[in-house]
Amino acid sequence: VLCKIYHAYLPLSLPPQLPVPIAVFFLLYKEQMVPCFNSSSHPLLSADELAMETRPAEKDDISTTVQKPHEAGGHDDLFSCCQSKNFRGASYAYFAVHITGALVLFMTDGIVGEYSGFVYSYAVEEPLSVVHKVAGYLPSLFWGFITLGRLISIPVSYRMKPATMVFINVVGVLITFLLLLIFSYSVVFLFVGTASLGLFLSSTFPSMLAYTEDILQYKGCATTVLVTGAGIGEMVLQLLVGSIIHDRGSYSFLVCGMIFGCLAFTFYIFLLFFHRMYPKPSSGMDDASPDKPAVTDDTGQYQR
């Protein structure tokens, strides 16, 4: 009987997202982008076939005379953006923009994770002592206003710069946590603050990606740094806040959020500072950016 129960519940114990990384790994394997596994089969698309088809007509003569280095072997290596040769000649402001942008997302996405994970526990304990059924609406309210905020941010982004949107979001998160601390005994304001926090956090991630794209004129490698910083923050801050709440009590939940909001605002100020120091791109592409595509001179040799 125990064996039957084990086999019955075994599929339910597997995470529902498991097929997604398996499918992604299979695609990377087929495209010969996994360095440890060399596939003998041909890639699904040879030599950026899709990009060649969608290239403008006026650049066809250049594409026929210039052969890309990775045409023979498919795409670049999965970790090619981490090679040191890609960062030669880059200014320190280039790396500073990456680091400060990743730290802002580390804090803001960490706040999303820790708030949605512990707002229920904070509400049901003293001094609020909200009924469990009522407190269960708080995470749903938080995620609902995150979805609403992302819908609202689409038309707003047409009229407002990404830097301004990130500034409003970070300042709004900071003010919301400050008011939650002041009115910590109010159940009504807990619901209002949860909705406000969801609105301000909703568009921080896409606005930060758009803002750093305007600064760096990057491709995919810089996106990896920002997304990795956001994912690590969402994972680490939940563990940190959970251990602090266990030792210090539920009130430390709002204190941690306030501290994370202050850090996100501080890192954003540093990002604005490094933005002013970063050289402006010329002719549509930044000369100091390591992600600038290679061009050829008259001799046919590649240069950056």
Coordinates of C-alpha atoms in Angstrom, one line a residue:
V1 CA 0.0 0.0 0.0
L2 CA 2.8 2.4 0.9
C3 CA 4.5 1.7 -2.5
K4 CA 1.3 2.5 -4.3
I5 CA 0.9 5.8 -2.4
Y6 CA 4.5 6.6 -3.1
H7 CA 4.1 6.1 -6.9
A8 CA 0.8 8.0 -6.8
Y9 CA 2.3 11.1 -5.2
L10 CA 5.7 11.1 -6.9
P11 CA 4.5 13.1 -10.0
L12 CA 2.8 15.6 -7.7
S13 CA 6.1 16.2 -5.9
L14 CA 7.9 17.4 -9.0
P15 CA 7.8 21.1 -9.7
P16 CA 5.5 22.2 -12.5
Q17 CA 8.2 24.4 -14.0
L18 CA 10.5 21.4 -14.5
P19 CA 9.7 20.8 -18.2
V20 CA 10.7 24.4 -19.0
P21 CA 14.4 24.2 -18.1
I22 CA 14.6 20.7 -19.6
A23 CA 13.3 22.1 -22.9
V24 CA 15.7 25.1 -22.7
F25 CA 18.6 22.8 -22.1
F26 CA 17.6 20.6 -25.1
L27 CA 17.5 23.7 -27.3
L28 CA 20.9 24.9 -26.1
Y29 CA 22.2 21.4 -26.8
K30 CA 20.8 21.3 -30.3
E31 CA 22.2 24.7 -31.0
Q32 CA 25.7 23.6 -29.7
M33 CA 25.8 26.2 -27.0
V34 CA 26.6 23.9 -24.1
P35 CA 30.4 23.7 -23.8
C36 CA 30.4 20.4 -21.9
F37 CA 28.3 18.6 -24.4
N38 CA 29.2 18.6 -28.1
S39 CA 26.2 17.6 -30.2
S40 CA 26.9 15.8 -33.5
S41 CA 23.6 16.9 -35.0
H42 CA 23.2 20.1 -37.0
P43 CA 21.8 23.2 -35.3
L44 CA 18.2 24.1 -35.8
L45 CA 19.1 27.4 -37.5
S46 CA 22.4 27.6 -39.2
A47 CA 24.4 30.8 -39.1
D48 CA 21.7 33.0 -37.8
E49 CA 19.5 32.2 -40.7
L50 CA 16.6 34.1 -39.3
A51 CA 18.7 37.3 -38.9
M52 CA 20.0 37.0 -42.4
E53 CA 16.4 36.8 -43.8
T54 CA 15.3 39.9 -41.9
R55 CA 18.4 42.0 -42.6
P56 CA 17.7 45.2 -44.6
A57 CA 18.4 45.1 -48.4
E58 CA 21.0 47.8 -48.3
K59 CA 23.3 45.7 -46.1
D60 CA 23.1 42.6 -48.3
D61 CA 26.3 43.4 -50.1
I62 CA 28.2 43.8 -46.8
S63 CA 26.8 40.5 -45.5
T64 CA 28.0 38.6 -48.6
T65 CA 31.6 39.9 -48.3
V66 CA 31.9 39.4 -44.5
Q67 CA 31.7 36.0 -43.0
K68 CA 30.9 35.8 -39.3
P69 CA 33.3 33.7 -37.2
H70 CA 30.5 31.6 -35.7
E71 CA 28.8 30.7 -39.0
A72 CA 30.6 27.4 -39.3
G73 CA 29.9 26.2 -35.8
G74 CA 26.4 27.7 -35.1
H75 CA 26.0 30.3 -32.4
D76 CA 28.6 31.6 -30.0
D77 CA 29.4 29.8 -26.8
L78 CA 27.0 30.0 -24.0
F79 CA 29.5 31.8 -21.8
S80 CA 31.2 33.9 -24.5
C81 CA 30.0 37.2 -23.0
C82 CA 32.1 36.3 -19.9
Q83 CA 35.4 36.3 -21.8
S84 CA 37.9 38.9 -20.8
K85 CA 38.6 39.9 -24.4
N86 CA 35.1 41.4 -24.7
F87 CA 35.8 43.9 -22.0
R88 CA 39.1 45.3 -23.2
G89 CA 39.0 49.1 -23.5
A90 CA 35.9 49.5 -21.5
S91 CA 35.8 52.3 -18.9
Y92 CA 35.1 51.6 -15.2
A93 CA 31.8 53.5 -15.6
Y94 CA 30.7 50.7 -17.9
F95 CA 31.1 48.1 -15.1
A96 CA 29.7 50.5 -12.5
V97 CA 26.4 50.9 -14.5
H98 CA 26.1 47.1 -14.6
I99 CA 26.7 46.7 -10.9
T100 CA 24.5 49.5 -9.6
G101 CA 21.7 48.5 -12.0
A102 CA 21.9 44.9 -10.8
L103 CA 21.9 46.0 -7.1
V104 CA 18.8 48.1 -7.6
L105 CA 17.0 45.1 -9.1
F106 CA 18.5 42.9 -6.3
M107 CA 16.7 45.1 -3.8
T108 CA 13.4 45.7 -5.6
D109 CA 12.8 42.1 -6.7
G110 CA 13.9 41.0 -3.3
I111 CA 11.2 43.2 -1.8
V112 CA 8.7 41.6 -4.1
G113 CA 9.7 38.1 -2.9
E114 CA 9.9 38.9 0.8
Y115 CA 6.7 41.0 0.9
S116 CA 4.6 38.5 -0.9
G117 CA 6.0 35.6 1.2
F118 CA 5.7 37.1 4.7
V119 CA 2.9 39.7 4.6
Y120 CA 0.4 37.0 5.6
S121 CA 2.5 36.0 8.6
Y122 CA 2.9 39.6 9.6
A123 CA -0.8 40.3 9.4
V124 CA -2.0 37.3 11.5
E125 CA 0.4 38.0 14.4
E126 CA 0.3 40.8 17.0
P127 CA -0.3 43.7 17.0
L128 CA -2.6 43.4 14.0
S129 CA -4.0 39.9 14.7
V130 CA -6.0 39.8 11.4
V131 CA -8.3 36.8 10.9
H132 CA -6.6 34.2 8.8
K133 CA -9.2 34.3 6.1
V134 CA -8.9 38.0 5.7
A135 CA -5.1 38.0 5.8
G136 CA -5.1 35.5 3.0
Y137 CA -6.3 38.2 0.6
L138 CA -3.1 40.3 1.1
P139 CA -0.8 38.3 -1.2
S140 CA -3.5 38.1 -3.8
L141 CA -4.0 41.9 -3.5
F142 CA -0.3 42.5 -3.8
W143 CA 0.1 40.4 -7.0
G144 CA -3.1 41.8 -8.4
F145 CA -1.9 45.3 -8.2
I146 CA 1.5 44.3 -9.6
T147 CA -0.4 43.0 -12.7
L148 CA -2.5 46.2 -12.8
G149 CA 0.6 48.4 -12.5
R150 CA 2.3 46.6 -15.4
L151 CA -0.7 47.2 -17.6
I152 CA -0.8 50.9 -16.6
S153 CA 2.9 51.3 -17.2
I154 CA 2.6 50.3 -20.8
P155 CA 0.9 53.6 -21.9
V156 CA 2.8 55.6 -19.3
S157 CA 6.2 54.5 -20.8
Y158 CA 5.3 56.2 -24.0
R159 CA 5.2 59.6 -22.3
M160 CA 7.8 59.1 -19.5
K161 CA 11.4 58.3 -19.6
P162 CA 12.6 55.0 -18.0
A163 CA 14.9 56.9 -15.6
T164 CA 11.9 58.9 -14.3
M165 CA 9.8 55.8 -14.0
V166 CA 12.5 54.0 -11.9
F167 CA 12.9 57.1 -9.7
I168 CA 9.1 57.3 -9.0
N169 CA 9.0 53.6 -8.3
V170 CA 11.9 53.6 -5.9
V171 CA 10.7 56.7 -4.0
G172 CA 7.2 55.3 -3.9
V173 CA 8.4 52.1 -2.3
L174 CA 10.4 54.0 0.2
I175 CA 7.4 56.3 1.2
T176 CA 5.0 53.3 1.3
F177 CA 7.2 51.4 3.8
L178 CA 7.6 54.6 5.9
L179 CA 3.9 55.0 6.1
L180 CA 3.4 51.3 6.9
L181 CA 5.8 51.7 9.8
I182 CA 4.0 54.8 11.0
F183 CA 0.5 53.2 10.8
S184 CA 1.6 49.8 11.8
Y185 CA -1.5 49.3 14.0
S186 CA -3.9 50.0 11.2
V187 CA -5.3 47.0 9.3
V188 CA -6.9 49.2 6.7
F189 CA -3.7 51.0 5.8
L190 CA -2.0 47.6 5.6
F191 CA -4.3 46.8 2.7
V192 CA -3.8 50.2 1.2
G193 CA 0.0 50.0 1.6
T194 CA 0.0 46.5 0.0
A195 CA -1.8 47.8 -3.0
S196 CA 0.4 50.8 -3.3
L197 CA 3.6 48.7 -2.9
G198 CA 2.4 46.4 -5.7
L199 CA 1.8 49.4 -8.0
F200 CA 5.3 50.9 -7.4
L201 CA 7.1 47.6 -7.7
S202 CA 5.3 46.5 -10.9
S203 CA 7.3 48.4 -13.5
T204 CA 10.7 48.7 -11.8
F205 CA 12.2 45.7 -13.6
P206 CA 11.3 46.6 -17.2
S207 CA 12.0 50.2 -16.6
M208 CA 15.5 49.5 -15.3
L209 CA 16.2 47.2 -18.3
A210 CA 15.0 50.0 -20.7
Y211 CA 17.1 52.6 -18.8
T212 CA 20.3 50.6 -18.8
E213 CA 19.7 49.9 -22.5
D214 CA 19.6 53.6 -23.2
I215 CA 22.9 54.0 -21.4
L216 CA 24.9 51.1 -22.7
Q217 CA 23.4 50.3 -26.0
Y218 CA 23.9 46.6 -25.0
K219 CA 22.8 43.3 -26.4
G220 CA 22.4 40.2 -24.3
C221 CA 25.3 40.1 -21.9
A222 CA 24.3 43.1 -19.8
T223 CA 20.8 41.7 -19.6
T224 CA 22.2 38.6 -18.0
V225 CA 23.8 40.6 -15.3
L226 CA 20.6 42.5 -14.4
V227 CA 18.4 39.5 -14.6
T228 CA 20.8 37.4 -12.5
G229 CA 21.0 40.2 -9.8
A230 CA 17.2 40.4 -9.7
G231 CA 16.8 36.6 -9.3
I232 CA 19.5 36.3 -6.6
G233 CA 17.9 39.2 -4.7
E234 CA 14.4 37.5 -4.8
M235 CA 16.0 34.3 -3.4
V236 CA 18.4 35.7 -0.8
L237 CA 16.3 38.4 0.8
Q238 CA 13.4 36.0 1.5
L239 CA 15.8 33.7 3.4
L240 CA 17.3 36.7 5.2
V241 CA 13.9 38.2 6.2
G242 CA 12.6 34.9 7.3
S243 CA 15.4 34.3 9.7
I244 CA 15.2 37.8 11.1
I245 CA 11.4 37.5 11.6
H246 CA 12.0 34.2 13.4
D247 CA 14.5 35.8 15.8
R248 CA 13.2 39.4 16.2
G249 CA 9.4 39.1 15.7
S250 CA 7.0 40.2 13.0
Y251 CA 7.6 43.9 13.3
S252 CA 11.1 43.5 11.8
F253 CA 9.3 42.6 8.5
L254 CA 8.5 46.2 7.8
V255 CA 11.9 47.4 9.2
C256 CA 13.7 45.1 6.7
G257 CA 11.5 46.4 3.9
M258 CA 12.3 50.0 4.8
I259 CA 16.1 49.2 4.9
F260 CA 15.9 47.5 1.5
G261 CA 14.0 50.4 0.1
C262 CA 16.6 52.9 1.3
L263 CA 19.4 50.7 -0.2
A264 CA 17.5 50.6 -3.6
F265 CA 17.2 54.4 -3.6
T266 CA 20.9 54.8 -2.7
F267 CA 22.0 52.4 -5.5
Y268 CA 19.8 54.3 -7.9
I269 CA 21.5 57.6 -7.0
F270 CA 24.9 56.0 -7.7
L271 CA 23.5 54.7 -11.0
L272 CA 22.5 58.3 -12.0
F273 CA 26.0 59.4 -11.0
F274 CA 27.7 56.8 -13.2
H275 CA 25.3 57.6 -16.0
R276 CA 26.7 61.1 -16.1
M277 CA 30.2 59.8 -16.2
Y278 CA 29.6 57.3 -18.9
P279 CA 30.5 58.5 -22.4
K280 CA 27.6 59.2 -24.7
P281 CA 27.3 56.8 -27.7
S282 CA 28.3 58.2 -31.1
S283 CA 26.7 57.3 -34.4
G284 CA 24.0 55.2 -32.7
M285 CA 26.5 52.9 -30.9
D286 CA 28.8 53.4 -27.9
D287 CA 32.4 53.1 -28.9
A288 CA 33.5 52.0 -25.4
S289 CA 30.9 49.3 -25.1
P290 CA 32.2 45.7 -25.3
D291 CA 28.9 44.6 -26.7
K292 CA 29.4 46.6 -29.9
P293 CA 29.3 44.3 -32.9
A294 CA 32.5 43.8 -34.8
V295 CA 33.0 45.6 -38.1
T296 CA 35.5 45.2 -40.9
D297 CA 37.9 47.5 -42.5
D298 CA 39.1 47.6 -46.1
T299 CA 41.6 44.8 -45.5
G300 CA 38.9 42.4 -44.3
Q301 CA 40.2 42.1 -40.8
Y302 CA 37.9 42.3 -37.8
Q303 CA 38.2 45.2 -35.4
R304 CA 36.1 46.6 -32.5

